[in-house]
mmCIF file of C-alpha atoms and ligand atoms in Angstrom:
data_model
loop_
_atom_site.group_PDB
_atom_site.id
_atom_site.type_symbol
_atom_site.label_atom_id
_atom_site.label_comp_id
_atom_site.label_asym_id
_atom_site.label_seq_id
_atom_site.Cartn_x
_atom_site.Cartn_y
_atom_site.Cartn_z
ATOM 1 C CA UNK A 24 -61.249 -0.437 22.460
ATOM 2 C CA UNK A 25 -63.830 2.590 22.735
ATOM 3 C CA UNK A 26 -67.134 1.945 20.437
ATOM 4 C CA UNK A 27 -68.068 5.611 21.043
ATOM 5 C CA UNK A 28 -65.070 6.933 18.320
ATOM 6 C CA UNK A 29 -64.034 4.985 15.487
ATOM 7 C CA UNK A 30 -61.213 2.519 16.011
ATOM 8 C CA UNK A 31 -58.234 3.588 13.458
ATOM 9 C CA UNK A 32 -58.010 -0.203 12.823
ATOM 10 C CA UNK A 33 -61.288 -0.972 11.803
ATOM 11 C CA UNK A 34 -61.371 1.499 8.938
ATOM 12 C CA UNK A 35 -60.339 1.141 5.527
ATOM 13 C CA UNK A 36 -57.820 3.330 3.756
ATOM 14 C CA UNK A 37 -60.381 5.378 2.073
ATOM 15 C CA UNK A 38 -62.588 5.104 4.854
ATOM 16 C CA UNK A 39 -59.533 6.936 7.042
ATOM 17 C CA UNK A 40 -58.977 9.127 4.217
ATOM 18 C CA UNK A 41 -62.924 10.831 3.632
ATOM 19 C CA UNK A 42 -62.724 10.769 7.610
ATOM 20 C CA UNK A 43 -59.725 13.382 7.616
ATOM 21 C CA UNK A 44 -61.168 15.384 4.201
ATOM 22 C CA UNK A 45 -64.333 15.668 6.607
ATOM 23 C CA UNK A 46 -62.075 17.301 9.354
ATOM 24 C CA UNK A 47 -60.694 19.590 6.699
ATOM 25 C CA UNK A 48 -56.956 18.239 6.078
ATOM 26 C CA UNK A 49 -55.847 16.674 3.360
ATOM 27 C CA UNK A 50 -54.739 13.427 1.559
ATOM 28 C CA UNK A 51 -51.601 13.672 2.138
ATOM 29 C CA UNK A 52 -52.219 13.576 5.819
ATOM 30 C CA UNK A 53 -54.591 10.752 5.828
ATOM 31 C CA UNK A 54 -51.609 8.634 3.898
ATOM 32 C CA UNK A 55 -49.158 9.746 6.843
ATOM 33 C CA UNK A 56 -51.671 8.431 9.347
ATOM 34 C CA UNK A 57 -52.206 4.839 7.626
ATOM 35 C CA UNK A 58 -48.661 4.091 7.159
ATOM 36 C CA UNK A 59 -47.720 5.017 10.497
ATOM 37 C CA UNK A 60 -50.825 2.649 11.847
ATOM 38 C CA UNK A 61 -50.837 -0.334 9.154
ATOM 39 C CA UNK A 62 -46.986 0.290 7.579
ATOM 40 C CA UNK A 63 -45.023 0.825 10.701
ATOM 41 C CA UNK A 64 -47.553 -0.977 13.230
ATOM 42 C CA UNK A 65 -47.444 1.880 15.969
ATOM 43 C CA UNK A 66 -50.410 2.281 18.340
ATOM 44 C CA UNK A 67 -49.707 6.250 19.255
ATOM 45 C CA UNK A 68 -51.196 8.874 17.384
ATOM 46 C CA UNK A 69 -48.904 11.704 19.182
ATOM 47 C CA UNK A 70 -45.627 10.578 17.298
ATOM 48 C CA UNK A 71 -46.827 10.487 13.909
ATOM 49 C CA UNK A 72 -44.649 12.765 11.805
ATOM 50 C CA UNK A 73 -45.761 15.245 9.566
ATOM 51 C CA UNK A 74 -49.401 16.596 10.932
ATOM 52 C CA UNK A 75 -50.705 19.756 11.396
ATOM 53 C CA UNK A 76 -50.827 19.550 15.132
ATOM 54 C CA UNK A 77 -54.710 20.197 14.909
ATOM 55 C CA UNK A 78 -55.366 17.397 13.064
ATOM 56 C CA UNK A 79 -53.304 15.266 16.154
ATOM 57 C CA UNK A 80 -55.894 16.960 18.098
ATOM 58 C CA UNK A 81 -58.705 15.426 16.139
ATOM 59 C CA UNK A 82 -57.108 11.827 16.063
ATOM 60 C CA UNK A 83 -56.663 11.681 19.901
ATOM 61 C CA UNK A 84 -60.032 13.321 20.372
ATOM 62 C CA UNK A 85 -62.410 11.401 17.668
ATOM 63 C CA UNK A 86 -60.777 8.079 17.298
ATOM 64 C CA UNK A 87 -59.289 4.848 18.977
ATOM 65 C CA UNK A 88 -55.943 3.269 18.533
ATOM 66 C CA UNK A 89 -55.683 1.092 21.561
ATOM 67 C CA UNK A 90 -54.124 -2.649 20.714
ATOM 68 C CA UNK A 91 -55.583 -5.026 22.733
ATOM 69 C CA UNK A 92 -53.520 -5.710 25.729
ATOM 70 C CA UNK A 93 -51.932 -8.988 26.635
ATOM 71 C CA UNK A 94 -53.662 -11.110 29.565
ATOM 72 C CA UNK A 95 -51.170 -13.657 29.032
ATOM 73 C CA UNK A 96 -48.382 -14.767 27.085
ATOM 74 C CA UNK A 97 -47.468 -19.116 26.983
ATOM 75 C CA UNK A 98 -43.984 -20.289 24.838
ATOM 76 C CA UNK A 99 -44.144 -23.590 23.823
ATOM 77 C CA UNK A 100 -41.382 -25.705 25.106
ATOM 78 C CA UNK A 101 -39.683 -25.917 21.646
ATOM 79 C CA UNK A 102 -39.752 -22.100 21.762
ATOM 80 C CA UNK A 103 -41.874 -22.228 18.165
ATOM 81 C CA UNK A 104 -45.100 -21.333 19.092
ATOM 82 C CA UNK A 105 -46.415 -18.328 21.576
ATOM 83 C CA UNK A 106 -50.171 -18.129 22.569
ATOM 84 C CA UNK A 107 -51.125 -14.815 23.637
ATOM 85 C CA UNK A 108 -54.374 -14.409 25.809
ATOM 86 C CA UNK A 109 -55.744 -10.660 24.445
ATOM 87 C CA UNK A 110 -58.307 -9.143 26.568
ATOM 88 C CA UNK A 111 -60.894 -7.237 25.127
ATOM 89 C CA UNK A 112 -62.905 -3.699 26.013
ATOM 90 C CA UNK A 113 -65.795 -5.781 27.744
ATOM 91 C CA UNK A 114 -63.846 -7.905 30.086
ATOM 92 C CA UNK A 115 -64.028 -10.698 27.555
ATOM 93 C CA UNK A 116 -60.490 -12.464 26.210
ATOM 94 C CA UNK A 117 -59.539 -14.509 22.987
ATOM 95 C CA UNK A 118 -56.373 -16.135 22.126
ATOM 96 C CA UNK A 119 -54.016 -15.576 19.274
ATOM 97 C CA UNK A 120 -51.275 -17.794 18.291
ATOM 98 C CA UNK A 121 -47.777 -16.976 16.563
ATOM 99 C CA UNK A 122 -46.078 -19.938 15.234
ATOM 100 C CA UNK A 123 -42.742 -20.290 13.820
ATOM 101 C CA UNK A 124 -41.347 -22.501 11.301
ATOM 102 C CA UNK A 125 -37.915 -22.217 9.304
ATOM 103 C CA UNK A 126 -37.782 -18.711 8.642
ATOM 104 C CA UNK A 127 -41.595 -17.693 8.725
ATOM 105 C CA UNK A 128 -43.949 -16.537 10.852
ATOM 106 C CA UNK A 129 -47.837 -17.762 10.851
ATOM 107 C CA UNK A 130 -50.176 -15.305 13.184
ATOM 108 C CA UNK A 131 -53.239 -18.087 13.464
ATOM 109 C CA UNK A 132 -56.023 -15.376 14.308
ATOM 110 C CA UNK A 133 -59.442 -15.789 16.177
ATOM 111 C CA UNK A 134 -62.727 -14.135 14.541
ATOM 112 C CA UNK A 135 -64.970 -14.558 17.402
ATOM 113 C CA UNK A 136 -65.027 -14.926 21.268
ATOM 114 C CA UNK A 137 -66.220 -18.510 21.290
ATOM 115 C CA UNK A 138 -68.158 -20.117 18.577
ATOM 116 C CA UNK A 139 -71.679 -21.054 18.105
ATOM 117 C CA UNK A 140 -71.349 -24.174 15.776
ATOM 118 C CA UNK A 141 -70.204 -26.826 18.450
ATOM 119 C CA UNK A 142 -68.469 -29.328 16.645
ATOM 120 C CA UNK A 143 -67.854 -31.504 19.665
ATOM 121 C CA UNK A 144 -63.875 -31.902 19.141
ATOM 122 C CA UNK A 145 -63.434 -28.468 19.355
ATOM 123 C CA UNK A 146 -62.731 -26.170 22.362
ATOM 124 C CA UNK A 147 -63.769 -23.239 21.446
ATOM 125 C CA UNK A 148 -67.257 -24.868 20.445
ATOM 126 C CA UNK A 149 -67.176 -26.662 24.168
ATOM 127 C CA UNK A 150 -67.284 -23.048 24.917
ATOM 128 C CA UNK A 151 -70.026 -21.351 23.200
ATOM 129 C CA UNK A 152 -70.635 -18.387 21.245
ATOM 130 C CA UNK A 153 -70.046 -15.542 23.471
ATOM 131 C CA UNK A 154 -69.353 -12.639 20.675
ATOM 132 C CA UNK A 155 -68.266 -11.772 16.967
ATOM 133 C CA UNK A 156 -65.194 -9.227 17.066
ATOM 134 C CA UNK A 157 -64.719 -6.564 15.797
ATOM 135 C CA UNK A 158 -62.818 -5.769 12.079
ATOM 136 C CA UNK A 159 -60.295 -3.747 14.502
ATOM 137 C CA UNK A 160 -60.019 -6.206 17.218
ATOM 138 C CA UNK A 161 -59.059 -8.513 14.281
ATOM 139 C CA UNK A 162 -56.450 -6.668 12.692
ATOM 140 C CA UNK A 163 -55.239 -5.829 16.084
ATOM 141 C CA UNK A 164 -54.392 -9.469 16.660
ATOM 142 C CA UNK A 165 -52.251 -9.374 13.559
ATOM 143 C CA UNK A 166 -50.339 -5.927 13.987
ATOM 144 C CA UNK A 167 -49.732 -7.666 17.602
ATOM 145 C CA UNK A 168 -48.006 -11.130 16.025
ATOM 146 C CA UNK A 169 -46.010 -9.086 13.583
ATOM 147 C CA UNK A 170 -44.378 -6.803 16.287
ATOM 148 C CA UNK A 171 -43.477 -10.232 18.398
ATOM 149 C CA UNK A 172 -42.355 -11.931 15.392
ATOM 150 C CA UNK A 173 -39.778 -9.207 15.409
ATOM 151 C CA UNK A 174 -39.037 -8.837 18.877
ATOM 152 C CA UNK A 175 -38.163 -12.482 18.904
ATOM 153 C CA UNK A 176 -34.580 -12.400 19.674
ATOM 154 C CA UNK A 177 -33.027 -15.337 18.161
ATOM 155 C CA UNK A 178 -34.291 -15.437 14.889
ATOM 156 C CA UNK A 179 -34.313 -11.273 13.926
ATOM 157 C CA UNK A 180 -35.351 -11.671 10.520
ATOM 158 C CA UNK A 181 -38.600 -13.644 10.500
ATOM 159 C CA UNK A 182 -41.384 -11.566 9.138
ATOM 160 C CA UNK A 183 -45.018 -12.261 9.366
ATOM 161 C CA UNK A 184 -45.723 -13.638 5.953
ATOM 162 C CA UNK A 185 -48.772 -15.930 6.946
ATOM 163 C CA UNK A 186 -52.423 -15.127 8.361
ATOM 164 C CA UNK A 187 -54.506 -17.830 9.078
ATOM 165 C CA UNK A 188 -58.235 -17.273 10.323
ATOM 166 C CA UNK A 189 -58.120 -20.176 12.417
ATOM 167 C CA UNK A 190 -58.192 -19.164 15.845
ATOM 168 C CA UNK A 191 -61.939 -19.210 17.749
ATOM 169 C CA UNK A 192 -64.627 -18.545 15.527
ATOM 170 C CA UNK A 193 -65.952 -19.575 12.752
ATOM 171 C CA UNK A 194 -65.425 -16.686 10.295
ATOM 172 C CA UNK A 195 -68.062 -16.548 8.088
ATOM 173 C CA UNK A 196 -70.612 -16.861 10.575
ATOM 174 C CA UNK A 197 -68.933 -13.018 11.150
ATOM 175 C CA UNK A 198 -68.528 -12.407 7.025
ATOM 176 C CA UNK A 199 -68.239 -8.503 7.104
ATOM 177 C CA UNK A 200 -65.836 -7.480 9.958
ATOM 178 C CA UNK A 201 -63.933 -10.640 8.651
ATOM 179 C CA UNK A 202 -63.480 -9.647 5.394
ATOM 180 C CA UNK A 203 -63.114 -5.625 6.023
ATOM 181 C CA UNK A 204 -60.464 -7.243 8.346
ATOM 182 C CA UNK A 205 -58.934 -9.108 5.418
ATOM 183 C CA UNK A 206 -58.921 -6.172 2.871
ATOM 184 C CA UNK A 207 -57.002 -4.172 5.591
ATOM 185 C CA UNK A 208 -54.503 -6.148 6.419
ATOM 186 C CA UNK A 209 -53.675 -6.946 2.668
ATOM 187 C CA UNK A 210 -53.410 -3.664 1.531
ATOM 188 C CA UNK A 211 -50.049 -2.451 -0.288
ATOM 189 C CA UNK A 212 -49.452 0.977 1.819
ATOM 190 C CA UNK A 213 -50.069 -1.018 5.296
ATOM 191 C CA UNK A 214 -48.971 -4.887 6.375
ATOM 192 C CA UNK A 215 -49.819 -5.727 2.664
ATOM 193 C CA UNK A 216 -49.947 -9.490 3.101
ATOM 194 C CA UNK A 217 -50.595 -11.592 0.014
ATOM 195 C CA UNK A 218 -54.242 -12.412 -0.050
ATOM 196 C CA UNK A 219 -53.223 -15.902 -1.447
ATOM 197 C CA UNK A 220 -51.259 -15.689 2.287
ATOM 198 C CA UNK A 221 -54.160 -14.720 4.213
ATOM 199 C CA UNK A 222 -56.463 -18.241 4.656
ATOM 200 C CA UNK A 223 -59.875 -18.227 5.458
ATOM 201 C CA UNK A 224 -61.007 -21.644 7.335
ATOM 202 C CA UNK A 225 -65.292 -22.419 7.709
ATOM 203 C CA UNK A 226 -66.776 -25.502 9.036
ATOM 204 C CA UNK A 227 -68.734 -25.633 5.538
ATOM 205 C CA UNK A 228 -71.276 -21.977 6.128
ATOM 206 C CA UNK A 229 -72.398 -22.392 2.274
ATOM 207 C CA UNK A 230 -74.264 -18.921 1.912
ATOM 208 C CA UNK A 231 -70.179 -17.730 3.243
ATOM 209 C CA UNK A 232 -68.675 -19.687 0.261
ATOM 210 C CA UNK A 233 -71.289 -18.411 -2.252
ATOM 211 C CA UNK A 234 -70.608 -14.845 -1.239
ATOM 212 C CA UNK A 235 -66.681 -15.093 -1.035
ATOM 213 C CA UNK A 236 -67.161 -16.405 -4.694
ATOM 214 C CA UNK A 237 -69.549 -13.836 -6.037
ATOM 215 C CA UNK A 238 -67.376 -11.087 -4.337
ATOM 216 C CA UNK A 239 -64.438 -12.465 -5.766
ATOM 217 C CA UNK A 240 -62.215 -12.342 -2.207
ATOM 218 C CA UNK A 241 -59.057 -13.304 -3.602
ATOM 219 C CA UNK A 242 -57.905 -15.079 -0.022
ATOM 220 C CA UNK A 243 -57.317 -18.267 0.481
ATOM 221 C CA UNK A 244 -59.895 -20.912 1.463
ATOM 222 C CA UNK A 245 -60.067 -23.917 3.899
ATOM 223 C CA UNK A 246 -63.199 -26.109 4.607
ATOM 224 C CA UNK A 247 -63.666 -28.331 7.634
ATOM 225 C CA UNK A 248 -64.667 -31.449 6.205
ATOM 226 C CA UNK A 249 -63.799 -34.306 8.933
ATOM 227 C CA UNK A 250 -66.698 -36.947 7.435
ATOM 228 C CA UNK A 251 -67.336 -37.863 4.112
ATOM 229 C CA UNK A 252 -70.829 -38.911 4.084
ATOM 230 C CA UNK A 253 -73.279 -36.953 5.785
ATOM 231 C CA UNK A 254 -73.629 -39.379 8.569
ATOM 232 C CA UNK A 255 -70.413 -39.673 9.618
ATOM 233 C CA UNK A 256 -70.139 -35.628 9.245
ATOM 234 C CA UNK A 257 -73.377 -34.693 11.190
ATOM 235 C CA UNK A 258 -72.010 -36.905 13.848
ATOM 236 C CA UNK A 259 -69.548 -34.564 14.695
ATOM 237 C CA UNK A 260 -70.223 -31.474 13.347
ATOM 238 C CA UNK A 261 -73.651 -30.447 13.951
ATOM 239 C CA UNK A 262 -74.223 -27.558 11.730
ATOM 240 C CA UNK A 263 -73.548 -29.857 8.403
ATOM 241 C CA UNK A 264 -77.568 -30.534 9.508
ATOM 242 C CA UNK A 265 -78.143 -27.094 8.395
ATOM 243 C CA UNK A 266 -75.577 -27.387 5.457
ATOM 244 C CA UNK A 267 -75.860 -30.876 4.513
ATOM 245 C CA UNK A 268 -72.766 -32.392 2.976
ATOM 246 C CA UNK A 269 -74.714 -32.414 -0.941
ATOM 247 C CA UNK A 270 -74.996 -28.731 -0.812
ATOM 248 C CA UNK A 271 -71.503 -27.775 0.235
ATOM 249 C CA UNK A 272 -70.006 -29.690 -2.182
ATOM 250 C CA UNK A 273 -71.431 -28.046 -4.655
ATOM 251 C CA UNK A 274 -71.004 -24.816 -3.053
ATOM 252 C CA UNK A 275 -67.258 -25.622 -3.260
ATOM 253 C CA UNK A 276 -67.273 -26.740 -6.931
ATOM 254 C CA UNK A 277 -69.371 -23.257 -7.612
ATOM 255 C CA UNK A 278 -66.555 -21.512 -5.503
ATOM 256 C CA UNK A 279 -63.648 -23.764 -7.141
ATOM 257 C CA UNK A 280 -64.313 -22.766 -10.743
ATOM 258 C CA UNK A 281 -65.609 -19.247 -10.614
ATOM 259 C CA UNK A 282 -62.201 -18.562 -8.620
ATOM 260 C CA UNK A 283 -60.062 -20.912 -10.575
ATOM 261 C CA UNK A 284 -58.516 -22.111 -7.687
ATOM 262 C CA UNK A 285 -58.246 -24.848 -5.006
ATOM 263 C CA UNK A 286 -59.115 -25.717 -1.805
ATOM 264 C CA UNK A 287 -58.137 -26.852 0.920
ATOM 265 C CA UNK A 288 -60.020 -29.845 3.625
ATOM 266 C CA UNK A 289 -59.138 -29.743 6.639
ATOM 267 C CA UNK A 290 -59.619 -33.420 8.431
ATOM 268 C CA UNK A 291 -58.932 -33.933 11.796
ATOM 269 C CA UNK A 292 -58.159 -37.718 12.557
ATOM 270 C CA UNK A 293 -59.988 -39.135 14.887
ATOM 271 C CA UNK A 294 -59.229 -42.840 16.239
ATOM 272 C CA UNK A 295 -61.910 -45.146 15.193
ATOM 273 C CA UNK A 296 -64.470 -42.219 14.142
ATOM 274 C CA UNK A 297 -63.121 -41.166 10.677
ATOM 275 C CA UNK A 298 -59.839 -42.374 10.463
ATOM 276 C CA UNK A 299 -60.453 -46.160 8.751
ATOM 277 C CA UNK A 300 -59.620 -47.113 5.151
ATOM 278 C CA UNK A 301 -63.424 -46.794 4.174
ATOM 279 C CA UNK A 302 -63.005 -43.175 5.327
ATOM 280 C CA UNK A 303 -60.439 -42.594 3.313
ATOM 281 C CA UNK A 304 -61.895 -44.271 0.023
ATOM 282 C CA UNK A 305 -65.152 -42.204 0.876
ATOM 283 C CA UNK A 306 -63.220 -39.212 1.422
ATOM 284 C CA UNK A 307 -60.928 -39.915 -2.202
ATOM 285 C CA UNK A 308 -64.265 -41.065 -4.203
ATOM 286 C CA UNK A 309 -65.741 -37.289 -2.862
ATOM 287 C CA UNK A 310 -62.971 -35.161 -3.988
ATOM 288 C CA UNK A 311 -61.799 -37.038 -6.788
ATOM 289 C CA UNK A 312 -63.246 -34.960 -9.574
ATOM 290 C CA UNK A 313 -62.435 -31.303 -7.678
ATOM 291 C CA UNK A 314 -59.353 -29.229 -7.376
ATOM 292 C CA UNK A 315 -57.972 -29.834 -3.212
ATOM 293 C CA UNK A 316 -55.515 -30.529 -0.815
ATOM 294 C CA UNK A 317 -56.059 -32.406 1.974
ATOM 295 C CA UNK A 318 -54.851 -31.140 5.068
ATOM 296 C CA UNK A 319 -54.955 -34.292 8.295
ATOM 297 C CA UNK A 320 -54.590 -33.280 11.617
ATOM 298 C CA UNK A 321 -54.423 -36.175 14.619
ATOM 299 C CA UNK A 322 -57.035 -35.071 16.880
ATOM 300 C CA UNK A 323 -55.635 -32.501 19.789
ATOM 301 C CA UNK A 324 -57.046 -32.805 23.237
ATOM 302 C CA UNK A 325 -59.749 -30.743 24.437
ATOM 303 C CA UNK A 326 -61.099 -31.256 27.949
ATOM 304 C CA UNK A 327 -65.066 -31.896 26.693
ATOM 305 C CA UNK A 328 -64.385 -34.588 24.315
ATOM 306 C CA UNK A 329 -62.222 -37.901 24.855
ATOM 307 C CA UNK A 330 -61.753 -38.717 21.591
ATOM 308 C CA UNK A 331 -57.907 -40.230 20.499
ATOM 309 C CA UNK A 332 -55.453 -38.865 17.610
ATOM 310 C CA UNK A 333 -54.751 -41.146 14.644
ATOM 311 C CA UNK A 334 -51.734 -42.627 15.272
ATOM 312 C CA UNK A 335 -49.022 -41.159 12.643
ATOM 313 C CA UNK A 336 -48.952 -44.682 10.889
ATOM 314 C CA UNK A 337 -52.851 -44.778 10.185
ATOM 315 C CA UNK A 338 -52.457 -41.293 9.728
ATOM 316 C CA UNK A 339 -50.109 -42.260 6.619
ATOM 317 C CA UNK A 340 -52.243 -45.406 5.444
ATOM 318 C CA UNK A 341 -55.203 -42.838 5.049
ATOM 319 C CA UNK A 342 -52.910 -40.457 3.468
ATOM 320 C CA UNK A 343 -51.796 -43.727 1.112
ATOM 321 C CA UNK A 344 -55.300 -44.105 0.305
ATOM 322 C CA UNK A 345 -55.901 -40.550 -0.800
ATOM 323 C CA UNK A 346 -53.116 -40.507 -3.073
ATOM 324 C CA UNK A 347 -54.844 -43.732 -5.192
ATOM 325 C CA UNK A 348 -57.475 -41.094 -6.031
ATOM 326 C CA UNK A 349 -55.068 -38.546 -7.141
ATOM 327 C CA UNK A 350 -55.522 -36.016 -4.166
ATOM 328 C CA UNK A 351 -52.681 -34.513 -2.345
ATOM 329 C CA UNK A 352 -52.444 -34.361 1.289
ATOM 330 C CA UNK A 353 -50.251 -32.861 4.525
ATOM 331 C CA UNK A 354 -49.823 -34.625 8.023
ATOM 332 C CA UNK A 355 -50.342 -31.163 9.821
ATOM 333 C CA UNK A 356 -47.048 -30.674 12.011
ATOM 334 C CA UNK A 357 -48.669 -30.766 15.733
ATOM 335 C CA UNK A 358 -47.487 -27.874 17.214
ATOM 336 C CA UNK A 359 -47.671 -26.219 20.636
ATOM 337 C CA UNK A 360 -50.168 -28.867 22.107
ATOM 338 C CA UNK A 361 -48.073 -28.321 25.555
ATOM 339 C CA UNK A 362 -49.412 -25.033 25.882
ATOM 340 C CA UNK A 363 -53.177 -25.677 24.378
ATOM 341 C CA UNK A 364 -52.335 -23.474 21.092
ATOM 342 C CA UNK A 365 -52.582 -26.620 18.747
ATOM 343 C CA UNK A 366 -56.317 -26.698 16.469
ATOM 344 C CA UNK A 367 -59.421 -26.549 18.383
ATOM 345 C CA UNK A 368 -57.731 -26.269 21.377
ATOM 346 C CA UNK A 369 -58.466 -22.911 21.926
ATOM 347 C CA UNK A 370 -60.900 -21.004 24.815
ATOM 348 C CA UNK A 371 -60.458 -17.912 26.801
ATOM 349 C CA UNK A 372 -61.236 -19.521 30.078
ATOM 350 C CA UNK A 373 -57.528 -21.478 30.939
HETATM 351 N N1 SAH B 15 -64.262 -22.345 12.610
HETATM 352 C C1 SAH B 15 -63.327 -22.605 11.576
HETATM 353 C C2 SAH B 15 -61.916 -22.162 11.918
HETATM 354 C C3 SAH B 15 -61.418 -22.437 13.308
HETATM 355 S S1 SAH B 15 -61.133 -24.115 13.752
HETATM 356 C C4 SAH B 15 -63.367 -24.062 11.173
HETATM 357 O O1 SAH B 15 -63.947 -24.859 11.877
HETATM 358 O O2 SAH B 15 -62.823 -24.371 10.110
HETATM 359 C C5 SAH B 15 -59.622 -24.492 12.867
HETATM 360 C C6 SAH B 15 -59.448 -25.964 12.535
HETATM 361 O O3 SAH B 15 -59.169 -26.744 13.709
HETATM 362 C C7 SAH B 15 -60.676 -26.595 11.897
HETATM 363 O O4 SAH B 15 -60.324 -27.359 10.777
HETATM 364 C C8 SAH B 15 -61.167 -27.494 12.997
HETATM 365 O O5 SAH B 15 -61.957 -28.542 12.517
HETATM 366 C C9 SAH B 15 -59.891 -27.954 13.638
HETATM 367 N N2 SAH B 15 -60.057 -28.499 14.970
HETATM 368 C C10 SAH B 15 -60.995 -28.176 15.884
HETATM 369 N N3 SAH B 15 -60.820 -28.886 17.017
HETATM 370 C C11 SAH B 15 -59.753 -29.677 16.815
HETATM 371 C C12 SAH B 15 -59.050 -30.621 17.647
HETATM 372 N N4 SAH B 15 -59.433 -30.869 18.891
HETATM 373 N N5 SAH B 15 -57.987 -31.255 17.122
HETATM 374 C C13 SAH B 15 -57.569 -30.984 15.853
HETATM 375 N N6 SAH B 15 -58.171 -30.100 15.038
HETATM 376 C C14 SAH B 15 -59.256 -29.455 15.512
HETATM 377 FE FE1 SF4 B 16 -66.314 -23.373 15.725
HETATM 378 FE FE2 SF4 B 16 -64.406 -24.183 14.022
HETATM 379 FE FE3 SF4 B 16 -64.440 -25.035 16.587
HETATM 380 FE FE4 SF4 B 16 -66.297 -25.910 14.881
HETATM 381 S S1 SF4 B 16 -64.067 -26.284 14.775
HETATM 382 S S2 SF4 B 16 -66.669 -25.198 16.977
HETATM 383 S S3 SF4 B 16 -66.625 -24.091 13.651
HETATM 384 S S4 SF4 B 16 -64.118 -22.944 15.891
#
């Protein structure tokens, strides 16, 4: 992707629209030139019907519409879950994933080349922060899952419903190409995903949750909680020194009722670190009072950490525990953990 002309998928409709009024054509034109990018998911300008042919002129000239090519694509040996390695304009990569379950299609989408907040489980954290991408080098990895979902050829008529930003990154340590990203993606003359589709998961950035409320973002929101004290927390995820667990908590309850809405924990399991029944009573007594669902996923392997999954029948103890406090929780189905596409197992450098 060119930074010297504007990338087609990095602006917003009305962004694409004063753009073209600039160049002298009109609405109607602009309209023609979103659908045929966002709608219909095509990455050539020359074939978009309609256009005065000096306005095709302009488009080739001024502005970008590469996708980002595939490096390298890995199918799970269930055949549910593809991992494409994307390369990007300067030579770096990221990975997307596209995971199937009965009928649907989930694009899990990266944010970032690498990530700066080193949780020590995590991959992608082992890696470093390398870069924040771009709003169109996000949307790109979408429009990219929604055409394989539908050149899949046993199951024709799975559509990309889902969007999860939970690929490498940590997304609201990049708020505004996330979000621009976001409002793209969801709007009703292009892929128009539901927001309440499109989830948003942060290791617990508090000044991200604050904004996200006061902007009203009408996504979906995950937090990465993993400890329930701020001992056991810190000891895993560094940054909750910066964002101590007090303060997010009550960044979530501030998020929580000026949304009117729920969240959801993430919590990966971790043999003998956070997975014992005082975890789980810590983790109930915390959330008892707020509106969440608990999301548990048995630790996947990363090659910097040698930490071991929860075995499923702690995994449903803890769960057992949870539900004494009235607070609903999902074993996470492991998928694609042959092919390193499974949480925090993601990193460009396989
Ligand atoms: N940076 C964001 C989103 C990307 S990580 C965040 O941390 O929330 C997506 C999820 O995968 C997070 O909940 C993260 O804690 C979890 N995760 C990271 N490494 C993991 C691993 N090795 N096994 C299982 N889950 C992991
Ligand atoms: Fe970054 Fe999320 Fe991995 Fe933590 S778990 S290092 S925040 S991608």
């Amino acid at each position: 992707m060119t930074v010297a002309h504007p990338h087609l998928l990095g602006l917003s409709r009305a962004a694409l629209s004063d753009l073209i009024r600039l160049w002298g054509f009109k609405p109607v034109h602009a309209q023609r030139v979103w659908r045929h990018v966002h709608a219909h998911g095509r990455d050539d300008v020359d074939r978009i019907t309609g256009l005065p042919g000096g306005l095709i002129d302009r488009l080739r000239a001024g502005t970008a519409l590469a996708w980002l090519p595939v490096v390298r694509e890995t199918v799970s040996s269930d055949g549910f879950t593809r991992k494409f390695l994307l390369g990007l304009d300067d030579g770096r990569q990221v990975e997307t994933v596209l995971m199937r379950y009965a009928g649907r299609v989930t694009a899990c989408v990266s944010t970032q080349a690498g990530c700066a907040m080193g949780c020590v489980f995590c991959a992608t954290g082992q890696m470093g922060f390398e870069r924040h991408l771009t709003t169109a080098e996000i949307v790109a990895q979408v429009l990219h899952v929604a055409r394989a979902a539908h050149s899949a050829p046993r199951t024709p008529h799975s559509a990309l419903r889902n969007v999860v930003l939970m690929g490498m990154g940590e997304p609201l340590h990049n708020y505004d190409a996330t979000i621009a990203a976001a409002q793209i993606l969801c709007d009703t003359a292009g892929l128009a995903l539901s927001p309440s589709r499109l989830t948003l998961s942060t290791v617990g950035v508090i000044p991200g949750i604050i904004r996200l409320a006061d902007e009203r973002q009408p996504l979906s929101l995950a937090v990465s909680l993993h400890g329930a004290t701020q001992e056991t927390r810190a000891a895993i995820v560094p940054v909750a020194r910066t964002w101590p667990l007090g303060d997010l908590m009550d960044a979530c309850r501030y998020y929580c009722d000026r949304m009117d809405r729920h969240i959801f924990y993430e919590w990966t399991l971790i043999d003998g670190t956070n997975d014992c029944a005082e975890d789980a009573h810590a983790l109930g007594a915390l959330l008892r009072t707020q509106r969440a669902h608990v999301n548990l996923i048995p630790l996947n392997p990363t090659a910097g950490y040698d930490g071991t999954p929860t075995h499923i029948k702690a995994a449903r103890a803890f769960q057992a525990i949870l539900a004494e406090y009235g607070l609903p929780s999902t074993v996470r189905q492991r998928r694609g953990i042959d092919i390193a596409a499974g949480c925090g197992q993601l990193a460009a450098d396989r």
